[in-house]
Tab-separated table of C-alpha atoms in Angstrom:
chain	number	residue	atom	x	y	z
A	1	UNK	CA	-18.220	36.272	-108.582
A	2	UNK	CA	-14.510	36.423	-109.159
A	3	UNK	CA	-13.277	38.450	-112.177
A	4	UNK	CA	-11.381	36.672	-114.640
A	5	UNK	CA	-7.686	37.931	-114.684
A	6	UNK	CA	-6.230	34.946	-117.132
A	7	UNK	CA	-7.176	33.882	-120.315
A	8	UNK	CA	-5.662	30.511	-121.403
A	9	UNK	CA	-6.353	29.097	-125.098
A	10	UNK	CA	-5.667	25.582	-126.244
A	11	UNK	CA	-6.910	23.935	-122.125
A	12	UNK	CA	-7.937	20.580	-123.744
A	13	UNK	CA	-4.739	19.957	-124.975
A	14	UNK	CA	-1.566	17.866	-123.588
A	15	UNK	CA	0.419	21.182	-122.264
A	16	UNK	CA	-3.099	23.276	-122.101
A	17	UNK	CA	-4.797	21.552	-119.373
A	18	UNK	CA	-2.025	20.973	-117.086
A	19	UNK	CA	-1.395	24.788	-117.672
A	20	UNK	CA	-4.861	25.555	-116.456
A	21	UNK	CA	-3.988	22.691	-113.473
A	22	UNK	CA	-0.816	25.242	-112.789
A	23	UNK	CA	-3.372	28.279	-113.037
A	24	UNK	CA	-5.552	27.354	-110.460
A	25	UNK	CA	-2.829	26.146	-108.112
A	26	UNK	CA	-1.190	29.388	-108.325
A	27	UNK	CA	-4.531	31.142	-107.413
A	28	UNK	CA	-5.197	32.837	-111.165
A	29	UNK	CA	-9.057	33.291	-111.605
A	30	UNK	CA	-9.108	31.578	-115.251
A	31	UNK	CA	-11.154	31.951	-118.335
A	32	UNK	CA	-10.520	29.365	-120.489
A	33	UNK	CA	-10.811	29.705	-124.273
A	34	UNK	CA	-12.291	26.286	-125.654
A	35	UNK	CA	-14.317	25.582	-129.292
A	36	UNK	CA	-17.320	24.366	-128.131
A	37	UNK	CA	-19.751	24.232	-124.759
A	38	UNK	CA	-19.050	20.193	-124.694
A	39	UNK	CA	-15.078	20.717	-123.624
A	40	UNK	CA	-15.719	22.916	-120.833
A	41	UNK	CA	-17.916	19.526	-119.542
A	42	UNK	CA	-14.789	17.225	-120.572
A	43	UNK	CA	-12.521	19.987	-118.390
A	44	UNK	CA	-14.869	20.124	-115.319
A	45	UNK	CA	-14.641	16.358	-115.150
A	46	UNK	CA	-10.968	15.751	-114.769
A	47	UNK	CA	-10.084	13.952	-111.269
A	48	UNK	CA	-7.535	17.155	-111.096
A	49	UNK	CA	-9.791	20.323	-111.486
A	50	UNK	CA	-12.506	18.060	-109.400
A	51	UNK	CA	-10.083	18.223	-106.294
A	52	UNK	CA	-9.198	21.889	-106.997
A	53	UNK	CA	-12.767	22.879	-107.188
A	54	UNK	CA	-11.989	26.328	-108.179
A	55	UNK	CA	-15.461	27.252	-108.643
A	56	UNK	CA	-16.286	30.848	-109.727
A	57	UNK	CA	-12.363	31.021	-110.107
A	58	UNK	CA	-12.887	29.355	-113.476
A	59	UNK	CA	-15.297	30.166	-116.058
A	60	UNK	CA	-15.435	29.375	-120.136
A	61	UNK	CA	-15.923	30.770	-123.050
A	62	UNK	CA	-16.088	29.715	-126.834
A	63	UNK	CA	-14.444	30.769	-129.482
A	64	UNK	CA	-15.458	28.597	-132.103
A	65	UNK	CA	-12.783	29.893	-134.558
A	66	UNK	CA	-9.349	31.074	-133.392
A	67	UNK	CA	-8.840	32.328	-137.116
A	68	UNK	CA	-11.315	34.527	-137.317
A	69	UNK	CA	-10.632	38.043	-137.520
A	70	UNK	CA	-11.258	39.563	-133.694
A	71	UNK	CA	-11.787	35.990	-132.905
A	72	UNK	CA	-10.582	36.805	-128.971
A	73	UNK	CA	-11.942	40.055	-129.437
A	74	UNK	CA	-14.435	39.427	-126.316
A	75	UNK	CA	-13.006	36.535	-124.703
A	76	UNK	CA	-9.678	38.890	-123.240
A	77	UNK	CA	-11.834	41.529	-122.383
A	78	UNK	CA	-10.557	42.697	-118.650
A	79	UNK	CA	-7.606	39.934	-118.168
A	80	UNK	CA	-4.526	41.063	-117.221
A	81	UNK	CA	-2.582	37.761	-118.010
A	82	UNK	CA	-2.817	35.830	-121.138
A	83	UNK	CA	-1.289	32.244	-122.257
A	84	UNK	CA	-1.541	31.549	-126.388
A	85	UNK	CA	-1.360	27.466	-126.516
A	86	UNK	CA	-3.837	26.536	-128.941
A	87	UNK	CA	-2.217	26.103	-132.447
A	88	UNK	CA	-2.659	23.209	-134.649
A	89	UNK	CA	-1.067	20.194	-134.628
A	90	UNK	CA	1.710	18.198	-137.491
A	91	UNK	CA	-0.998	16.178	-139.052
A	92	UNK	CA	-0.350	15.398	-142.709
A	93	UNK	CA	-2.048	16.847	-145.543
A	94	UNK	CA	-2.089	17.589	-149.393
A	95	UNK	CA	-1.847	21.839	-148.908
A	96	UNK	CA	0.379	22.074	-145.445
A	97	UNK	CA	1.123	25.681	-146.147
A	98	UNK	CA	-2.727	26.059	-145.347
A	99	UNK	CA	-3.296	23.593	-142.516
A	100	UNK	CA	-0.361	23.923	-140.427
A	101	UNK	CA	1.574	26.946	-140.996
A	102	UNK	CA	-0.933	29.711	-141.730
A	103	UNK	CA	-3.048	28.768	-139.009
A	104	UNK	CA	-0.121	28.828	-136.534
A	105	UNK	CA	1.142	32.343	-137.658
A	106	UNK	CA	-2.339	33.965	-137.927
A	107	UNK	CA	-4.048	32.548	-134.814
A	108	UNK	CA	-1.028	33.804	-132.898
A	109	UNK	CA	-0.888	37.122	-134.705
A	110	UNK	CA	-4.294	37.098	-133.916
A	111	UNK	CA	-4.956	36.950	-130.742
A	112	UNK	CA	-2.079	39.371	-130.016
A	113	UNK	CA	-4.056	42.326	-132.307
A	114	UNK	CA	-6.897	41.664	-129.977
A	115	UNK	CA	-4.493	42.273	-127.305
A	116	UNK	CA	-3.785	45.664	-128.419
A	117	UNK	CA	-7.398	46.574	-127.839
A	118	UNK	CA	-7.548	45.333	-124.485
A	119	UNK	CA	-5.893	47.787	-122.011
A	120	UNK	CA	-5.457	45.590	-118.787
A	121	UNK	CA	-3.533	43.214	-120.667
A	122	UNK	CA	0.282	42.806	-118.952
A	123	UNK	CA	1.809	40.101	-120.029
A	124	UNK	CA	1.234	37.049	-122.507
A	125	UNK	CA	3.206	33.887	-122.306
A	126	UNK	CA	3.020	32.176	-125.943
A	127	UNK	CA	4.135	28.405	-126.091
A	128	UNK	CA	6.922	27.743	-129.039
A	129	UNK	CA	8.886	25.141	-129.771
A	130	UNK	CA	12.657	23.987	-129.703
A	131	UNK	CA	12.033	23.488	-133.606
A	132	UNK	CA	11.423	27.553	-133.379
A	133	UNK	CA	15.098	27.867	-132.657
A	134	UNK	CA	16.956	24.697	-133.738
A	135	UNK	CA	18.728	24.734	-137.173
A	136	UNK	CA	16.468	22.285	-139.583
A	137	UNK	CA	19.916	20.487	-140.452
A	138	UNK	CA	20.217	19.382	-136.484
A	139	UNK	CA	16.319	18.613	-136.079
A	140	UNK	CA	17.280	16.175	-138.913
A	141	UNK	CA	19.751	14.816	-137.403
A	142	UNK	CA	22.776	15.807	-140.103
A	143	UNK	CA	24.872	17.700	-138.497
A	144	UNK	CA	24.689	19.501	-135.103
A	145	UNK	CA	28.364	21.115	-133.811
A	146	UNK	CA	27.318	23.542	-130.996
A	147	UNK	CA	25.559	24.332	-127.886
A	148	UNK	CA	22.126	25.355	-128.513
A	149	UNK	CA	19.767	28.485	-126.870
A	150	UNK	CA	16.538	29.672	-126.656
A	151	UNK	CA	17.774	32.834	-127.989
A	152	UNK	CA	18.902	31.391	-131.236
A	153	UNK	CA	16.625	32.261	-134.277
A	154	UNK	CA	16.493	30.691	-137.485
A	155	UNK	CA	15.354	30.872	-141.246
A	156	UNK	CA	12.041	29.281	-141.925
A	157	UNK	CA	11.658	26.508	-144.267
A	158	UNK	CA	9.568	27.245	-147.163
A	159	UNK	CA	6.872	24.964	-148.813
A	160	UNK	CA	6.225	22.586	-150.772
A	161	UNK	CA	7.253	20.868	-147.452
A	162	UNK	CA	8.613	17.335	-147.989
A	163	UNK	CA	7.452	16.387	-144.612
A	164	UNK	CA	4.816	16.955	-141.819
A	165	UNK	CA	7.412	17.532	-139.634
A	166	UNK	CA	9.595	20.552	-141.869
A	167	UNK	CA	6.119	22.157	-142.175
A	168	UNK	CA	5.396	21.995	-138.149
A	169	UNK	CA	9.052	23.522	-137.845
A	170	UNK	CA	7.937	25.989	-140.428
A	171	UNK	CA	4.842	27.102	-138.765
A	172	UNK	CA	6.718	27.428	-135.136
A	173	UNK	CA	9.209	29.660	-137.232
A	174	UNK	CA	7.059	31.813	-138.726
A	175	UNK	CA	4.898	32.176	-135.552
A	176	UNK	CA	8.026	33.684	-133.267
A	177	UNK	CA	9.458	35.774	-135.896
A	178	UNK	CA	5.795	36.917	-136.201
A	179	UNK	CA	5.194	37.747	-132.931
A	180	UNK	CA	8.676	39.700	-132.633
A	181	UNK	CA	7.734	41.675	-136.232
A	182	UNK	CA	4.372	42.259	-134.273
A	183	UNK	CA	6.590	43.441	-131.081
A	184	UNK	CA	8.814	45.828	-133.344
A	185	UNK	CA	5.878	47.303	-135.249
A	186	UNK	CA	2.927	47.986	-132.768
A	187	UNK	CA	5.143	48.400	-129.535
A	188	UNK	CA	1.956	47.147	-127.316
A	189	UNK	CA	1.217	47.981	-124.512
A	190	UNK	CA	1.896	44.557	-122.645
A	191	UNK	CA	5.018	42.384	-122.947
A	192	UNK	CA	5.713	38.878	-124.187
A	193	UNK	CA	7.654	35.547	-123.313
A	194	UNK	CA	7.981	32.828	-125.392
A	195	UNK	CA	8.234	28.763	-124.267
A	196	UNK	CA	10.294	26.394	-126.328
A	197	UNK	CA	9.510	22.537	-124.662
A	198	UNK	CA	11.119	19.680	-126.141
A	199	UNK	CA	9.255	17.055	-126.487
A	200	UNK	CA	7.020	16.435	-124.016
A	201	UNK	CA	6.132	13.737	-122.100
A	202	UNK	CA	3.858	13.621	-119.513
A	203	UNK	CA	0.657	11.880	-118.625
A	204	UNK	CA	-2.765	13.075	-120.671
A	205	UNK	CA	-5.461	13.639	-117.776
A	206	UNK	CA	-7.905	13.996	-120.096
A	207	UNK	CA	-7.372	10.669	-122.150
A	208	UNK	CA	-9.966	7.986	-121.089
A	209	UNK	CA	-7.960	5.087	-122.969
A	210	UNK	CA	-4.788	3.911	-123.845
A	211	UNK	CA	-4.629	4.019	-127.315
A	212	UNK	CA	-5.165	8.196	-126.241
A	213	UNK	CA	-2.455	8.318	-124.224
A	214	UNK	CA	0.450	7.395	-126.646
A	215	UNK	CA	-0.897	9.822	-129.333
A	216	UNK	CA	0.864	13.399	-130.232
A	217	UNK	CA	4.304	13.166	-128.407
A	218	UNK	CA	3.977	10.041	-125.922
A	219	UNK	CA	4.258	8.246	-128.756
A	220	UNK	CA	8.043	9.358	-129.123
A	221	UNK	CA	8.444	7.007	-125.547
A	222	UNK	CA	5.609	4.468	-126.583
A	223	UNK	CA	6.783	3.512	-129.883
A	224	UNK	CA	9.912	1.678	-129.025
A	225	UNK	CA	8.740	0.426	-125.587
A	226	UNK	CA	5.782	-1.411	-127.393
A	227	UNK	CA	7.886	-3.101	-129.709
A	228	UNK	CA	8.427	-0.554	-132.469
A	229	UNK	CA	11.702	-0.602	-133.876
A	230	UNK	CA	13.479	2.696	-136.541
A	231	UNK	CA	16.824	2.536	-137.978
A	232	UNK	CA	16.534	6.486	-137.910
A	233	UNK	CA	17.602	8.579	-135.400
A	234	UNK	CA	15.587	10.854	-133.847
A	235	UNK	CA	17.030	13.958	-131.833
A	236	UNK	CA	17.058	14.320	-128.026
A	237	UNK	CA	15.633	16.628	-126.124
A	238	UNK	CA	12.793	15.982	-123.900
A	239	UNK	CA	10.793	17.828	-121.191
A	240	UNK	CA	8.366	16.621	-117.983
A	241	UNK	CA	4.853	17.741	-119.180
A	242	UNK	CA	4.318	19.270	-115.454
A	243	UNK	CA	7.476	21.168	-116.128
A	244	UNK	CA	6.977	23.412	-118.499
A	245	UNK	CA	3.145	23.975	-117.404
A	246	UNK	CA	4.728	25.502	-114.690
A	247	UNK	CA	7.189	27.495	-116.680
A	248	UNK	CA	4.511	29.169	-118.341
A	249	UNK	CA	2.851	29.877	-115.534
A	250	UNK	CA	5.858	31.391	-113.798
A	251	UNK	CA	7.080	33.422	-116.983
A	252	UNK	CA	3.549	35.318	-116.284
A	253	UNK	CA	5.164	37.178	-113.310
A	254	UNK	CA	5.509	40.614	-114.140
A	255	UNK	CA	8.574	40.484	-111.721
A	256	UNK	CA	10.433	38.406	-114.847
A	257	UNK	CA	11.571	40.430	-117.517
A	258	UNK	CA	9.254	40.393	-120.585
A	259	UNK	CA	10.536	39.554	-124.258
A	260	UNK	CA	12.448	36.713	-123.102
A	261	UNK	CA	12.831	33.129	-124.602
A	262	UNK	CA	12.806	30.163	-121.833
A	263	UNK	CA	14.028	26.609	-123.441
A	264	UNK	CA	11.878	23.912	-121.162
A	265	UNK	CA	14.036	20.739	-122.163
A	266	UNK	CA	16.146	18.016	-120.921
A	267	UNK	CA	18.940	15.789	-122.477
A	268	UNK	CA	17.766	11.962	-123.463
A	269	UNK	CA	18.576	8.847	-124.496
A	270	UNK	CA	15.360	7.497	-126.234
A	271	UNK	CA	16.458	3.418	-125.756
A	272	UNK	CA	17.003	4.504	-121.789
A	273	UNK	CA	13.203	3.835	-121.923
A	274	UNK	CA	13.248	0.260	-122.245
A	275	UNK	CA	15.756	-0.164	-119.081
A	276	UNK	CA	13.444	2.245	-117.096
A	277	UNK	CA	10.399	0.373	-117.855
A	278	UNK	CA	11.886	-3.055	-116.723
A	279	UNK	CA	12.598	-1.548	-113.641
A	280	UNK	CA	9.616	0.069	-112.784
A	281	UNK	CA	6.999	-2.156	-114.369
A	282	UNK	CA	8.689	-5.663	-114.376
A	283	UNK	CA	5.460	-7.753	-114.340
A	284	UNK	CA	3.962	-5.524	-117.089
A	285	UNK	CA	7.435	-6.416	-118.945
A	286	UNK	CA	6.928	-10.016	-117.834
A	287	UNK	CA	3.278	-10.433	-119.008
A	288	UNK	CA	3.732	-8.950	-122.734
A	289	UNK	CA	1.967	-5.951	-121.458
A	290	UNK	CA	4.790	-4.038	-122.325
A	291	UNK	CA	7.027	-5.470	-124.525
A	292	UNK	CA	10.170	-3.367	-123.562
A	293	UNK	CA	12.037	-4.383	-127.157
A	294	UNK	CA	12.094	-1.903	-129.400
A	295	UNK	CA	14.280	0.314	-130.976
A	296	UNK	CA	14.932	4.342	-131.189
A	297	UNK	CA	18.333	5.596	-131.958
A	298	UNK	CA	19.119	8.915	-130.702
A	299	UNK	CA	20.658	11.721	-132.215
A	300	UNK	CA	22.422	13.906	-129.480
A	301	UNK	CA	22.042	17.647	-129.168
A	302	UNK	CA	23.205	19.787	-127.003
A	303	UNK	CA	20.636	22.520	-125.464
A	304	UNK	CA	20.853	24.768	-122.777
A	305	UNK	CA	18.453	25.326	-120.728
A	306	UNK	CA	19.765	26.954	-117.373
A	307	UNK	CA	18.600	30.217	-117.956
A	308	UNK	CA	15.102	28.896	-117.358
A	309	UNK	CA	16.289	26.759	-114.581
A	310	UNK	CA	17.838	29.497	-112.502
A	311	UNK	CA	15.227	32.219	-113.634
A	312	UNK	CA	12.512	29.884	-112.239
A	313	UNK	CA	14.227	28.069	-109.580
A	314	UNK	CA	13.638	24.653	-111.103
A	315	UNK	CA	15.205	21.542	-112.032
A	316	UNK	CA	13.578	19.947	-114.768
A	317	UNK	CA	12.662	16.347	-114.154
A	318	UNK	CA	14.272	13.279	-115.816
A	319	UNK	CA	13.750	11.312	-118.903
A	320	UNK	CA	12.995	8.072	-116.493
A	321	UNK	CA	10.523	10.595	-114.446
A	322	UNK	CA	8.659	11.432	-117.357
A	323	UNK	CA	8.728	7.400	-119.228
A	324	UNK	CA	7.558	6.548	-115.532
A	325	UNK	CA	4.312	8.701	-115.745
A	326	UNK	CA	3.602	7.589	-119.168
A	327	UNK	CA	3.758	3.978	-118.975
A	328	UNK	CA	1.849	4.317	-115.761
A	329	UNK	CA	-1.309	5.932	-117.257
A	330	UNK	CA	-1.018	3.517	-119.852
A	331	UNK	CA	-1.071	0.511	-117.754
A	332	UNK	CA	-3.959	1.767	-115.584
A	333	UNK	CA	-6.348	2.653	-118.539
A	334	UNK	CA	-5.342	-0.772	-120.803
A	335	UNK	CA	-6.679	-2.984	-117.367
């Protein structure tokens, strides 16, 4: 039997599956962290890890509660590569401090103290967010006057949080200057890189309708090419959901340098959508399928994102590549 030498958390979700996808094409021997015996069945199902058939080169195991104290204790035991996705995601609530941002910062904190006990551990990729790195006056769209980097770092917004998405920004804050308070203290043994996507948009292999597959960030495309119109912009900044799967992949290379930030995002217009959907999907357009008449101002930033580019020796795909492979899923699963 092959020995695990990769641990990836979060695999059911929309970056954490196509990350194990990545994995296995790249020839990792994966043991993926999921909550409970029925998702490794909802995993081994997918038309994608079917075709792979990686057999023995992918095992499970559960960890039923990524905030419990040693919670990956066990599960890292003899990897050499780790990738942290699984962190929770902006859903409202009345006490946000304690169902967004704790969670993120101690399930990442976590998992890297269990690291410290496991001597084979190299390298572990952790995915971030733009929002990690963006000043909160830009991500709201009031005022944005320079070129953005992955290597920017910001103050964290503190509670009571007027808005889901302050306290998501908050909790992808706290989790990187965590992790680099963790890096300054403990000095591990193993290195780290942080991922900061965009948005993301990308196909969900794992959703089995379409009302699934314009949840979480698809919706950002969805919305206005179903008809949903907003007088408020929203800033740019979108990224191919097979992109940055790959980038964390390739940021596990020990041959890249460790404690590095890679951006994975792309400039966008968000009403480009509608033009690229009438041109790829006319009779969808013409039936009502897709209405193709909404409305989503954008809010231009600038971000630069070469340094992944030319570290990885990538181009990140288009804003009308990644509507295309959205409104395509969709169309197949509504019939």
């Amino acid at each position: 039997m092959s020995t695990p030498n990769l641990l990836i958390t979060g695999v059911t979700g929309h970056i954490g599956f196509r990350v194990l996808v990545e994995a296995l094409i790249a020839g990792y021997n994966v043991r993926a962290a999921i909550r409970s015996e029925g998702k490794a069945k909802e995993v081994l199902a997918a038309p994608s890890i079917k075709s792979l058939a990686p057999g023995d080169k992918l095992s499970f195991v559960v960890v039923p509660d990524i905030l419990a104290k040693g919670a990956y204790n066990e599960a890292l035991k003899g990897v050499t590569y780790v990738v942290h996705l699984a962190s929770p995601l902006a859903n409202p609530s009345d006490d946000m401090e304690k169902t967004i941002v704790q969670p993120a910062i101690k399930g990442t904190t976590g998992i890297l103290y269990s690291a410290l006990k496991v001597p084979t551990v190299k390298r572990v990729v952790i995915t971030s967010s733009v929002v990690a790195v963006l000043p909160l006056q830009t991500m709201l769209g009031t005022e944005d006057f320079k070129v953005h980097t992955a290597q920017e770092r910001q103050p964290a917004p503190e509670g009571p949080y007027g808005h889901v998405f302050v306290a998501y920004t908050a909790s992808k804050v706290k989790a990187l200057a965590a992790t680099e308070d963790f890096v300054r203290a403990e000095k591990p043994h193993f290195d780290i890189n942080n991922i900061h996507p965009g948005f993301v948009i990308g196909a969900k292999e794992l959703a089995t309708t379409a009302e699934d597959v314009i949840k979480g960030t698809n919706e950002m495309v969805m919305g206005h090419v179903l008809g949903a119109k907003s007088d408020q912009p929203r800033i740019s900044g979108t990224v191919h959901l097979h992109d940055v799967a790959k980038v964390h992949i390739m940021a596990l290379d020990l041959a890249v340098k460790g404690g590095q930030s890679f951006a994975a995002i792309k400039n966008n217009v968000w009403n480009d959508a509608l033009g690229y959907v009438k041109k790829h999907f006319p009779e969808a357009v013409a039936s009502g399928k897709i209405p193709a008449n909404g409305d989503q101002p954008t809010f231009n930033i600038d971000f630069d994102a070469s340094k992944t580019e030319e570290t990885f020796g990538l181009k990140f795909q288009d804003y009308e590549a990644q509507t295309v492979s959205v409104v395509e899923q969709y169309l197949a699963l509504l019939g």
